[in-house]
């Protein structure tokens, strides 16, 4: 047979225990397959997949145990089950750690859990910095094509450095940089239940019109903006100041 580079299916049936081998014209074996007769069918029936480079190959069909009889063999382009039809489990928001992030996913098809390395492989993309990352599921074995699952990496929590009174009903808040952040959100409250929120791209902010003789609780978190939507990371530890 002469084929182009790609994946092929060898489909065969025989009324004897069959052995199918594929060789290059120089005699190198590329694949070897076996199937015994199913007593209920009276036939040995199977199909196997093989990866081949462009070129000419010899296909050897023989009986495994000296049997003789008739057989049928076809070689055709491999058409696997599209992995795009599989279901991929959800991935929660991940927090930036400075390292590549590789969350686990479960892949199922028609209620069956597929096996990584047998049915699919995984490639992660843009999975280190805050923003949108991707998991690409690549079908192998009986599956073909790809399917992509996106997830979000959010910035880690900033560290509050300064929470102090300035006088005249003002207070200053300052905090550390959070790598990859698009901006920050400051929460503050005098009753520790309902919070006012300030969004800023700066790492320090002057709170105004605060009430006197009250404790104010302050905390901050960073966000990353993807398109028009903001995705928030975890809060810093809170701190309080007396006004």
PDB file of C-alpha atoms in Angstrom:
ATOM      1  CA  UNK A   1       0.000   0.000   0.000  1.00  0.00           C
ATOM      2  CA  UNK A   2       1.094   3.607  -0.583  1.00  0.00           C
ATOM      3  CA  UNK A   3      -0.100   6.219   1.913  1.00  0.00           C
ATOM      4  CA  UNK A   4       0.481   9.795   2.971  1.00  0.00           C
ATOM      5  CA  UNK A   5       1.525  10.779   6.479  1.00  0.00           C
ATOM      6  CA  UNK A   6      -1.313  10.255   8.954  1.00  0.00           C
ATOM      7  CA  UNK A   7      -3.260   7.839  11.098  1.00  0.00           C
ATOM      8  CA  UNK A   8      -4.926   4.820   9.505  1.00  0.00           C
ATOM      9  CA  UNK A   9      -7.362   2.089  10.489  1.00  0.00           C
ATOM     10  CA  UNK A  10      -6.698  -1.557   9.658  1.00  0.00           C
ATOM     11  CA  UNK A  11     -10.061  -3.348   9.679  1.00  0.00           C
ATOM     12  CA  UNK A  12     -10.008  -7.102   9.208  1.00  0.00           C
ATOM     13  CA  UNK A  13     -12.042 -10.278   9.618  1.00  0.00           C
ATOM     14  CA  UNK A  14     -11.122 -13.922   9.083  1.00  0.00           C
ATOM     15  CA  UNK A  15     -12.424 -17.392   9.787  1.00  0.00           C
ATOM     16  CA  UNK A  16      -9.090 -18.284  11.426  1.00  0.00           C
ATOM     17  CA  UNK A  17      -6.878 -16.819  14.194  1.00  0.00           C
ATOM     18  CA  UNK A  18      -5.335 -13.911  12.318  1.00  0.00           C
ATOM     19  CA  UNK A  19      -2.076 -11.981  12.553  1.00  0.00           C
ATOM     20  CA  UNK A  20      -1.537  -8.702  10.663  1.00  0.00           C
ATOM     21  CA  UNK A  21       1.870  -7.028  10.389  1.00  0.00           C
ATOM     22  CA  UNK A  22       2.906  -3.798   8.641  1.00  0.00           C
ATOM     23  CA  UNK A  23       6.452  -3.361   7.304  1.00  0.00           C
ATOM     24  CA  UNK A  24       8.375  -0.700   5.430  1.00  0.00           C
ATOM     25  CA  UNK A  25       9.865  -1.714   2.097  1.00  0.00           C
ATOM     26  CA  UNK A  26      13.219  -1.999   3.894  1.00  0.00           C
ATOM     27  CA  UNK A  27      11.778  -4.571   6.315  1.00  0.00           C
ATOM     28  CA  UNK A  28      11.252  -2.457   9.443  1.00  0.00           C
ATOM     29  CA  UNK A  29       8.157  -3.506  11.368  1.00  0.00           C
ATOM     30  CA  UNK A  30       5.733  -0.620  12.024  1.00  0.00           C
ATOM     31  CA  UNK A  31       2.869  -2.504  13.658  1.00  0.00           C
ATOM     32  CA  UNK A  32       1.726  -5.963  14.670  1.00  0.00           C
ATOM     33  CA  UNK A  33      -1.863  -6.977  15.494  1.00  0.00           C
ATOM     34  CA  UNK A  34      -3.572 -10.215  16.543  1.00  0.00           C
ATOM     35  CA  UNK A  35      -7.106 -11.490  16.880  1.00  0.00           C
ATOM     36  CA  UNK A  36      -8.473 -14.956  17.658  1.00  0.00           C
ATOM     37  CA  UNK A  37     -11.735 -16.338  16.352  1.00  0.00           C
ATOM     38  CA  UNK A  38     -14.775 -15.554  18.474  1.00  0.00           C
ATOM     39  CA  UNK A  39     -16.499 -18.903  18.893  1.00  0.00           C
ATOM     40  CA  UNK A  40     -19.963 -17.305  18.948  1.00  0.00           C
ATOM     41  CA  UNK A  41     -19.298 -15.542  15.611  1.00  0.00           C
ATOM     42  CA  UNK A  42     -17.004 -18.067  13.984  1.00  0.00           C
ATOM     43  CA  UNK A  43     -14.856 -15.127  12.945  1.00  0.00           C
ATOM     44  CA  UNK A  44     -11.883 -13.094  14.118  1.00  0.00           C
ATOM     45  CA  UNK A  45     -13.006  -9.470  13.712  1.00  0.00           C
ATOM     46  CA  UNK A  46     -11.152  -6.324  14.831  1.00  0.00           C
ATOM     47  CA  UNK A  47      -9.801  -2.934  13.786  1.00  0.00           C
ATOM     48  CA  UNK A  48      -6.599  -1.249  14.887  1.00  0.00           C
ATOM     49  CA  UNK A  49      -5.045   2.157  14.394  1.00  0.00           C
ATOM     50  CA  UNK A  50      -1.546   2.906  13.179  1.00  0.00           C
ATOM     51  CA  UNK A  51       0.488   6.083  12.571  1.00  0.00           C
ATOM     52  CA  UNK A  52       2.404   6.043   9.291  1.00  0.00           C
ATOM     53  CA  UNK A  53       4.718   8.419   7.477  1.00  0.00           C
ATOM     54  CA  UNK A  54       4.349   9.011   3.749  1.00  0.00           C
ATOM     55  CA  UNK A  55       5.595   6.044   1.757  1.00  0.00           C
ATOM     56  CA  UNK A  56       4.984   2.496   0.619  1.00  0.00           C
ATOM     57  CA  UNK A  57       4.317  -0.332   3.085  1.00  0.00           C
ATOM     58  CA  UNK A  58       3.863  -4.087   2.958  1.00  0.00           C
ATOM     59  CA  UNK A  59       0.960  -5.639   4.883  1.00  0.00           C
ATOM     60  CA  UNK A  60       1.414  -9.293   5.878  1.00  0.00           C
ATOM     61  CA  UNK A  61      -1.657 -11.364   6.743  1.00  0.00           C
ATOM     62  CA  UNK A  62      -1.184 -14.878   8.074  1.00  0.00           C
ATOM     63  CA  UNK A  63      -2.736 -17.512  10.305  1.00  0.00           C
ATOM     64  CA  UNK A  64      -1.412 -17.628  13.855  1.00  0.00           C
ATOM     65  CA  UNK A  65      -1.735 -21.391  14.402  1.00  0.00           C
ATOM     66  CA  UNK A  66      -1.466 -22.979  11.012  1.00  0.00           C
ATOM     67  CA  UNK A  67      -5.144 -22.504  10.189  1.00  0.00           C
ATOM     68  CA  UNK A  68      -6.224 -21.663   6.679  1.00  0.00           C
ATOM     69  CA  UNK A  69      -9.308 -19.926   5.372  1.00  0.00           C
ATOM     70  CA  UNK A  70     -10.519 -16.629   3.981  1.00  0.00           C
ATOM     71  CA  UNK A  71     -10.110 -13.094   5.255  1.00  0.00           C
ATOM     72  CA  UNK A  72     -10.951  -9.490   4.419  1.00  0.00           C
ATOM     73  CA  UNK A  73      -8.671  -6.526   5.087  1.00  0.00           C
ATOM     74  CA  UNK A  74      -9.217  -2.798   4.470  1.00  0.00           C
ATOM     75  CA  UNK A  75      -6.902   0.143   5.116  1.00  0.00           C
ATOM     76  CA  UNK A  76      -8.643   3.484   5.471  1.00  0.00           C
ATOM     77  CA  UNK A  77      -8.042   6.938   6.870  1.00  0.00           C
ATOM     78  CA  UNK A  78      -8.631   7.024  10.613  1.00  0.00           C
ATOM     79  CA  UNK A  79     -11.781   8.852  11.706  1.00  0.00           C
ATOM     80  CA  UNK A  80     -11.917   8.973  15.493  1.00  0.00           C
ATOM     81  CA  UNK A  81     -14.674  10.096  17.802  1.00  0.00           C
ATOM     82  CA  UNK A  82     -14.413  13.909  17.928  1.00  0.00           C
ATOM     83  CA  UNK A  83     -13.107  14.853  21.360  1.00  0.00           C
ATOM     84  CA  UNK A  84     -15.156  18.045  20.933  1.00  0.00           C
ATOM     85  CA  UNK A  85     -18.208  15.945  21.840  1.00  0.00           C
ATOM     86  CA  UNK A  86     -16.728  15.072  25.239  1.00  0.00           C
ATOM     87  CA  UNK A  87     -17.600  16.922  28.452  1.00  0.00           C
ATOM     88  CA  UNK A  88     -14.883  18.630  30.507  1.00  0.00           C
ATOM     89  CA  UNK A  89     -15.316  19.370  34.194  1.00  0.00           C
ATOM     90  CA  UNK A  90     -15.384  22.991  35.326  1.00  0.00           C
ATOM     91  CA  UNK A  91     -12.216  24.663  36.554  1.00  0.00           C
ATOM     92  CA  UNK A  92     -12.446  27.097  39.467  1.00  0.00           C
ATOM     93  CA  UNK A  93     -10.522  30.369  39.489  1.00  0.00           C
ATOM     94  CA  UNK A  94      -6.850  29.834  40.175  1.00  0.00           C
ATOM     95  CA  UNK A  95      -4.589  32.219  42.105  1.00  0.00           C
ATOM     96  CA  UNK A  96      -1.267  33.416  40.728  1.00  0.00           C
ATOM     97  CA  UNK A  97       1.681  31.699  42.386  1.00  0.00           C
ATOM     98  CA  UNK A  98       4.610  32.602  40.153  1.00  0.00           C
ATOM     99  CA  UNK A  99       4.595  29.071  38.726  1.00  0.00           C
ATOM    100  CA  UNK A 100       2.729  27.386  35.906  1.00  0.00           C
ATOM    101  CA  UNK A 101      -0.743  26.296  36.995  1.00  0.00           C
ATOM    102  CA  UNK A 102      -2.064  22.941  35.774  1.00  0.00           C
ATOM    103  CA  UNK A 103      -5.509  22.281  37.269  1.00  0.00           C
ATOM    104  CA  UNK A 104      -6.977  18.792  37.021  1.00  0.00           C
ATOM    105  CA  UNK A 105      -9.917  18.189  34.713  1.00  0.00           C
ATOM    106  CA  UNK A 106     -12.127  15.168  34.167  1.00  0.00           C
ATOM    107  CA  UNK A 107     -13.062  14.286  30.577  1.00  0.00           C
ATOM    108  CA  UNK A 108     -16.131  12.149  29.920  1.00  0.00           C
ATOM    109  CA  UNK A 109     -17.912  10.887  26.825  1.00  0.00           C
ATOM    110  CA  UNK A 110     -21.369   9.280  26.919  1.00  0.00           C
ATOM    111  CA  UNK A 111     -21.059   8.814  30.675  1.00  0.00           C
ATOM    112  CA  UNK A 112     -17.636   7.144  30.450  1.00  0.00           C
ATOM    113  CA  UNK A 113     -14.624   8.755  32.073  1.00  0.00           C
ATOM    114  CA  UNK A 114     -11.809   8.935  29.536  1.00  0.00           C
ATOM    115  CA  UNK A 115      -8.224   8.141  30.450  1.00  0.00           C
ATOM    116  CA  UNK A 116      -5.386  10.635  30.051  1.00  0.00           C
ATOM    117  CA  UNK A 117      -2.584   9.148  27.958  1.00  0.00           C
ATOM    118  CA  UNK A 118      -4.907   6.601  26.364  1.00  0.00           C
ATOM    119  CA  UNK A 119      -7.847   8.681  25.111  1.00  0.00           C
ATOM    120  CA  UNK A 120      -6.434  12.197  25.292  1.00  0.00           C
ATOM    121  CA  UNK A 121      -3.461  14.369  26.136  1.00  0.00           C
ATOM    122  CA  UNK A 122      -3.472  17.839  27.695  1.00  0.00           C
ATOM    123  CA  UNK A 123      -1.646  21.015  26.688  1.00  0.00           C
ATOM    124  CA  UNK A 124      -1.848  24.116  28.912  1.00  0.00           C
ATOM    125  CA  UNK A 125      -1.521  27.611  27.432  1.00  0.00           C
ATOM    126  CA  UNK A 126      -0.886  30.999  29.092  1.00  0.00           C
ATOM    127  CA  UNK A 127      -1.134  29.268  32.459  1.00  0.00           C
ATOM    128  CA  UNK A 128       1.347  31.248  34.543  1.00  0.00           C
ATOM    129  CA  UNK A 129       0.379  34.923  34.732  1.00  0.00           C
ATOM    130  CA  UNK A 130      -2.974  36.418  35.777  1.00  0.00           C
ATOM    131  CA  UNK A 131      -5.491  36.444  32.926  1.00  0.00           C
ATOM    132  CA  UNK A 132      -7.250  33.899  30.754  1.00  0.00           C
ATOM    133  CA  UNK A 133      -5.532  30.523  30.515  1.00  0.00           C
ATOM    134  CA  UNK A 134      -6.478  27.490  28.445  1.00  0.00           C
ATOM    135  CA  UNK A 135      -6.533  23.719  28.703  1.00  0.00           C
ATOM    136  CA  UNK A 136      -6.401  22.045  25.277  1.00  0.00           C
ATOM    137  CA  UNK A 137      -7.656  18.457  25.234  1.00  0.00           C
ATOM    138  CA  UNK A 138      -6.103  16.556  22.306  1.00  0.00           C
ATOM    139  CA  UNK A 139      -7.837  13.344  21.288  1.00  0.00           C
ATOM    140  CA  UNK A 140      -5.679  10.226  20.838  1.00  0.00           C
ATOM    141  CA  UNK A 141      -6.422   6.531  20.433  1.00  0.00           C
ATOM    142  CA  UNK A 142     -10.088   6.241  19.439  1.00  0.00           C
ATOM    143  CA  UNK A 143     -10.559  10.019  19.721  1.00  0.00           C
ATOM    144  CA  UNK A 144      -9.515  12.819  17.404  1.00  0.00           C
ATOM    145  CA  UNK A 145      -9.415  16.602  17.238  1.00  0.00           C
ATOM    146  CA  UNK A 146      -9.177  19.047  20.112  1.00  0.00           C
ATOM    147  CA  UNK A 147     -11.378  20.802  22.632  1.00  0.00           C
ATOM    148  CA  UNK A 148     -10.433  23.859  24.684  1.00  0.00           C
ATOM    149  CA  UNK A 149     -11.455  24.705  28.242  1.00  0.00           C
ATOM    150  CA  UNK A 150     -10.642  28.201  29.500  1.00  0.00           C
ATOM    151  CA  UNK A 151     -10.028  29.217  33.085  1.00  0.00           C
ATOM    152  CA  UNK A 152      -8.972  32.383  34.894  1.00  0.00           C
ATOM    153  CA  UNK A 153      -5.856  33.062  36.934  1.00  0.00           C
ATOM    154  CA  UNK A 154      -6.446  35.915  39.388  1.00  0.00           C
ATOM    155  CA  UNK A 155      -3.761  38.000  41.167  1.00  0.00           C
ATOM    156  CA  UNK A 156      -2.690  36.986  44.645  1.00  0.00           C
ATOM    157  CA  UNK A 157      -3.744  39.183  47.569  1.00  0.00           C
ATOM    158  CA  UNK A 158      -1.796  42.408  48.157  1.00  0.00           C
ATOM    159  CA  UNK A 159      -0.231  43.090  51.563  1.00  0.00           C
ATOM    160  CA  UNK A 160      -1.569  46.072  53.502  1.00  0.00           C
ATOM    161  CA  UNK A 161       1.397  48.254  54.420  1.00  0.00           C
ATOM    162  CA  UNK A 162      -0.267  51.385  55.793  1.00  0.00           C
ATOM    163  CA  UNK A 163      -3.651  52.077  57.331  1.00  0.00           C
ATOM    164  CA  UNK A 164      -3.438  55.302  59.336  1.00  0.00           C
ATOM    165  CA  UNK A 165      -5.331  58.404  60.284  1.00  0.00           C
ATOM    166  CA  UNK A 166      -4.435  61.679  58.563  1.00  0.00           C
ATOM    167  CA  UNK A 167      -6.822  63.956  60.414  1.00  0.00           C
ATOM    168  CA  UNK A 168      -9.684  66.061  59.063  1.00  0.00           C
ATOM    169  CA  UNK A 169     -11.741  62.843  58.644  1.00  0.00           C
ATOM    170  CA  UNK A 170      -9.185  61.281  56.280  1.00  0.00           C
ATOM    171  CA  UNK A 171      -7.184  58.075  56.343  1.00  0.00           C
ATOM    172  CA  UNK A 172      -4.380  56.708  54.188  1.00  0.00           C
ATOM    173  CA  UNK A 173      -4.267  53.180  52.811  1.00  0.00           C
ATOM    174  CA  UNK A 174      -1.172  51.764  51.073  1.00  0.00           C
ATOM    175  CA  UNK A 175      -0.446  48.203  49.958  1.00  0.00           C
ATOM    176  CA  UNK A 176       2.036  46.091  48.005  1.00  0.00           C
ATOM    177  CA  UNK A 177       1.970  45.402  44.284  1.00  0.00           C
ATOM    178  CA  UNK A 178       0.189  42.273  43.118  1.00  0.00           C
ATOM    179  CA  UNK A 179       1.889  40.854  40.017  1.00  0.00           C
ATOM    180  CA  UNK A 180      -0.244  40.969  36.868  1.00  0.00           C
ATOM    181  CA  UNK A 181      -3.040  42.991  38.473  1.00  0.00           C
ATOM    182  CA  UNK A 182      -5.082  45.361  36.319  1.00  0.00           C
ATOM    183  CA  UNK A 183      -6.149  47.322  39.412  1.00  0.00           C
ATOM    184  CA  UNK A 184      -7.226  47.104  43.041  1.00  0.00           C
ATOM    185  CA  UNK A 185     -10.395  47.334  45.097  1.00  0.00           C
ATOM    186  CA  UNK A 186     -10.336  48.777  48.622  1.00  0.00           C
ATOM    187  CA  UNK A 187     -13.104  47.845  51.055  1.00  0.00           C
ATOM    188  CA  UNK A 188     -13.650  49.837  54.245  1.00  0.00           C
ATOM    189  CA  UNK A 189     -16.337  49.884  56.925  1.00  0.00           C
ATOM    190  CA  UNK A 190     -17.066  51.435  60.314  1.00  0.00           C
ATOM    191  CA  UNK A 191     -19.512  48.710  61.388  1.00  0.00           C
ATOM    192  CA  UNK A 192     -17.611  45.649  60.061  1.00  0.00           C
ATOM    193  CA  UNK A 193     -20.746  44.508  58.200  1.00  0.00           C
ATOM    194  CA  UNK A 194     -21.438  46.781  55.239  1.00  0.00           C
ATOM    195  CA  UNK A 195     -18.432  47.944  53.235  1.00  0.00           C
ATOM    196  CA  UNK A 196     -17.840  50.849  50.906  1.00  0.00           C
ATOM    197  CA  UNK A 197     -15.729  50.018  47.875  1.00  0.00           C
ATOM    198  CA  UNK A 198     -13.091  52.034  46.030  1.00  0.00           C
ATOM    199  CA  UNK A 199     -11.530  50.914  42.740  1.00  0.00           C
ATOM    200  CA  UNK A 200      -8.100  52.294  41.873  1.00  0.00           C
ATOM    201  CA  UNK A 201      -5.032  51.492  39.802  1.00  0.00           C
ATOM    202  CA  UNK A 202      -2.753  53.119  42.363  1.00  0.00           C
ATOM    203  CA  UNK A 203      -1.276  51.336  45.376  1.00  0.00           C
ATOM    204  CA  UNK A 204      -2.160  54.054  47.845  1.00  0.00           C
ATOM    205  CA  UNK A 205      -5.385  55.927  48.425  1.00  0.00           C
ATOM    206  CA  UNK A 206      -6.753  58.656  50.702  1.00  0.00           C
ATOM    207  CA  UNK A 207     -10.115  57.770  52.237  1.00  0.00           C
ATOM    208  CA  UNK A 208     -12.262  60.859  52.847  1.00  0.00           C
ATOM    209  CA  UNK A 209     -15.356  61.885  54.810  1.00  0.00           C
ATOM    210  CA  UNK A 210     -14.775  59.307  57.509  1.00  0.00           C
ATOM    211  CA  UNK A 211     -16.741  59.496  60.733  1.00  0.00           C
ATOM    212  CA  UNK A 212     -14.913  60.511  63.896  1.00  0.00           C
ATOM    213  CA  UNK A 213     -14.501  58.338  66.983  1.00  0.00           C
ATOM    214  CA  UNK A 214     -14.966  55.086  65.142  1.00  0.00           C
ATOM    215  CA  UNK A 215     -12.816  52.148  64.164  1.00  0.00           C
ATOM    216  CA  UNK A 216     -12.579  51.523  60.435  1.00  0.00           C
ATOM    217  CA  UNK A 217     -11.841  48.084  59.080  1.00  0.00           C
ATOM    218  CA  UNK A 218      -9.901  48.076  55.787  1.00  0.00           C
ATOM    219  CA  UNK A 219      -9.010  45.283  53.364  1.00  0.00           C
ATOM    220  CA  UNK A 220      -7.935  45.185  49.711  1.00  0.00           C
ATOM    221  CA  UNK A 221      -7.895  42.784  46.795  1.00  0.00           C
ATOM    222  CA  UNK A 222      -6.479  42.875  43.276  1.00  0.00           C
ATOM    223  CA  UNK A 223      -8.277  42.116  40.035  1.00  0.00           C
ATOM    224  CA  UNK A 224      -7.431  41.225  36.464  1.00  0.00           C
ATOM    225  CA  UNK A 225      -9.568  42.548  33.634  1.00  0.00           C
ATOM    226  CA  UNK A 226     -10.429  40.230  30.744  1.00  0.00           C
ATOM    227  CA  UNK A 227     -12.456  41.988  28.097  1.00  0.00           C
ATOM    228  CA  UNK A 228     -14.957  44.105  30.008  1.00  0.00           C
ATOM    229  CA  UNK A 229     -15.135  41.844  33.053  1.00  0.00           C
ATOM    230  CA  UNK A 230     -13.104  42.057  36.260  1.00  0.00           C
ATOM    231  CA  UNK A 231     -11.998  38.915  38.065  1.00  0.00           C
ATOM    232  CA  UNK A 232     -11.039  39.435  41.702  1.00  0.00           C
ATOM    233  CA  UNK A 233      -8.349  37.687  43.675  1.00  0.00           C
ATOM    234  CA  UNK A 234      -8.438  36.898  47.420  1.00  0.00           C
ATOM    235  CA  UNK A 235      -8.585  39.656  50.047  1.00  0.00           C
ATOM    236  CA  UNK A 236      -5.615  40.781  52.069  1.00  0.00           C
ATOM    237  CA  UNK A 237      -5.681  40.466  55.829  1.00  0.00           C
ATOM    238  CA  UNK A 238      -7.826  43.284  57.213  1.00  0.00           C
ATOM    239  CA  UNK A 239      -6.495  46.104  59.345  1.00  0.00           C
ATOM    240  CA  UNK A 240      -8.247  48.768  61.419  1.00  0.00           C
ATOM    241  CA  UNK A 241      -7.651  52.406  62.318  1.00  0.00           C
ATOM    242  CA  UNK A 242      -9.281  54.693  64.914  1.00  0.00           C
ATOM    243  CA  UNK A 243     -10.702  57.936  63.577  1.00  0.00           C
TER     244      UNK A 243
END
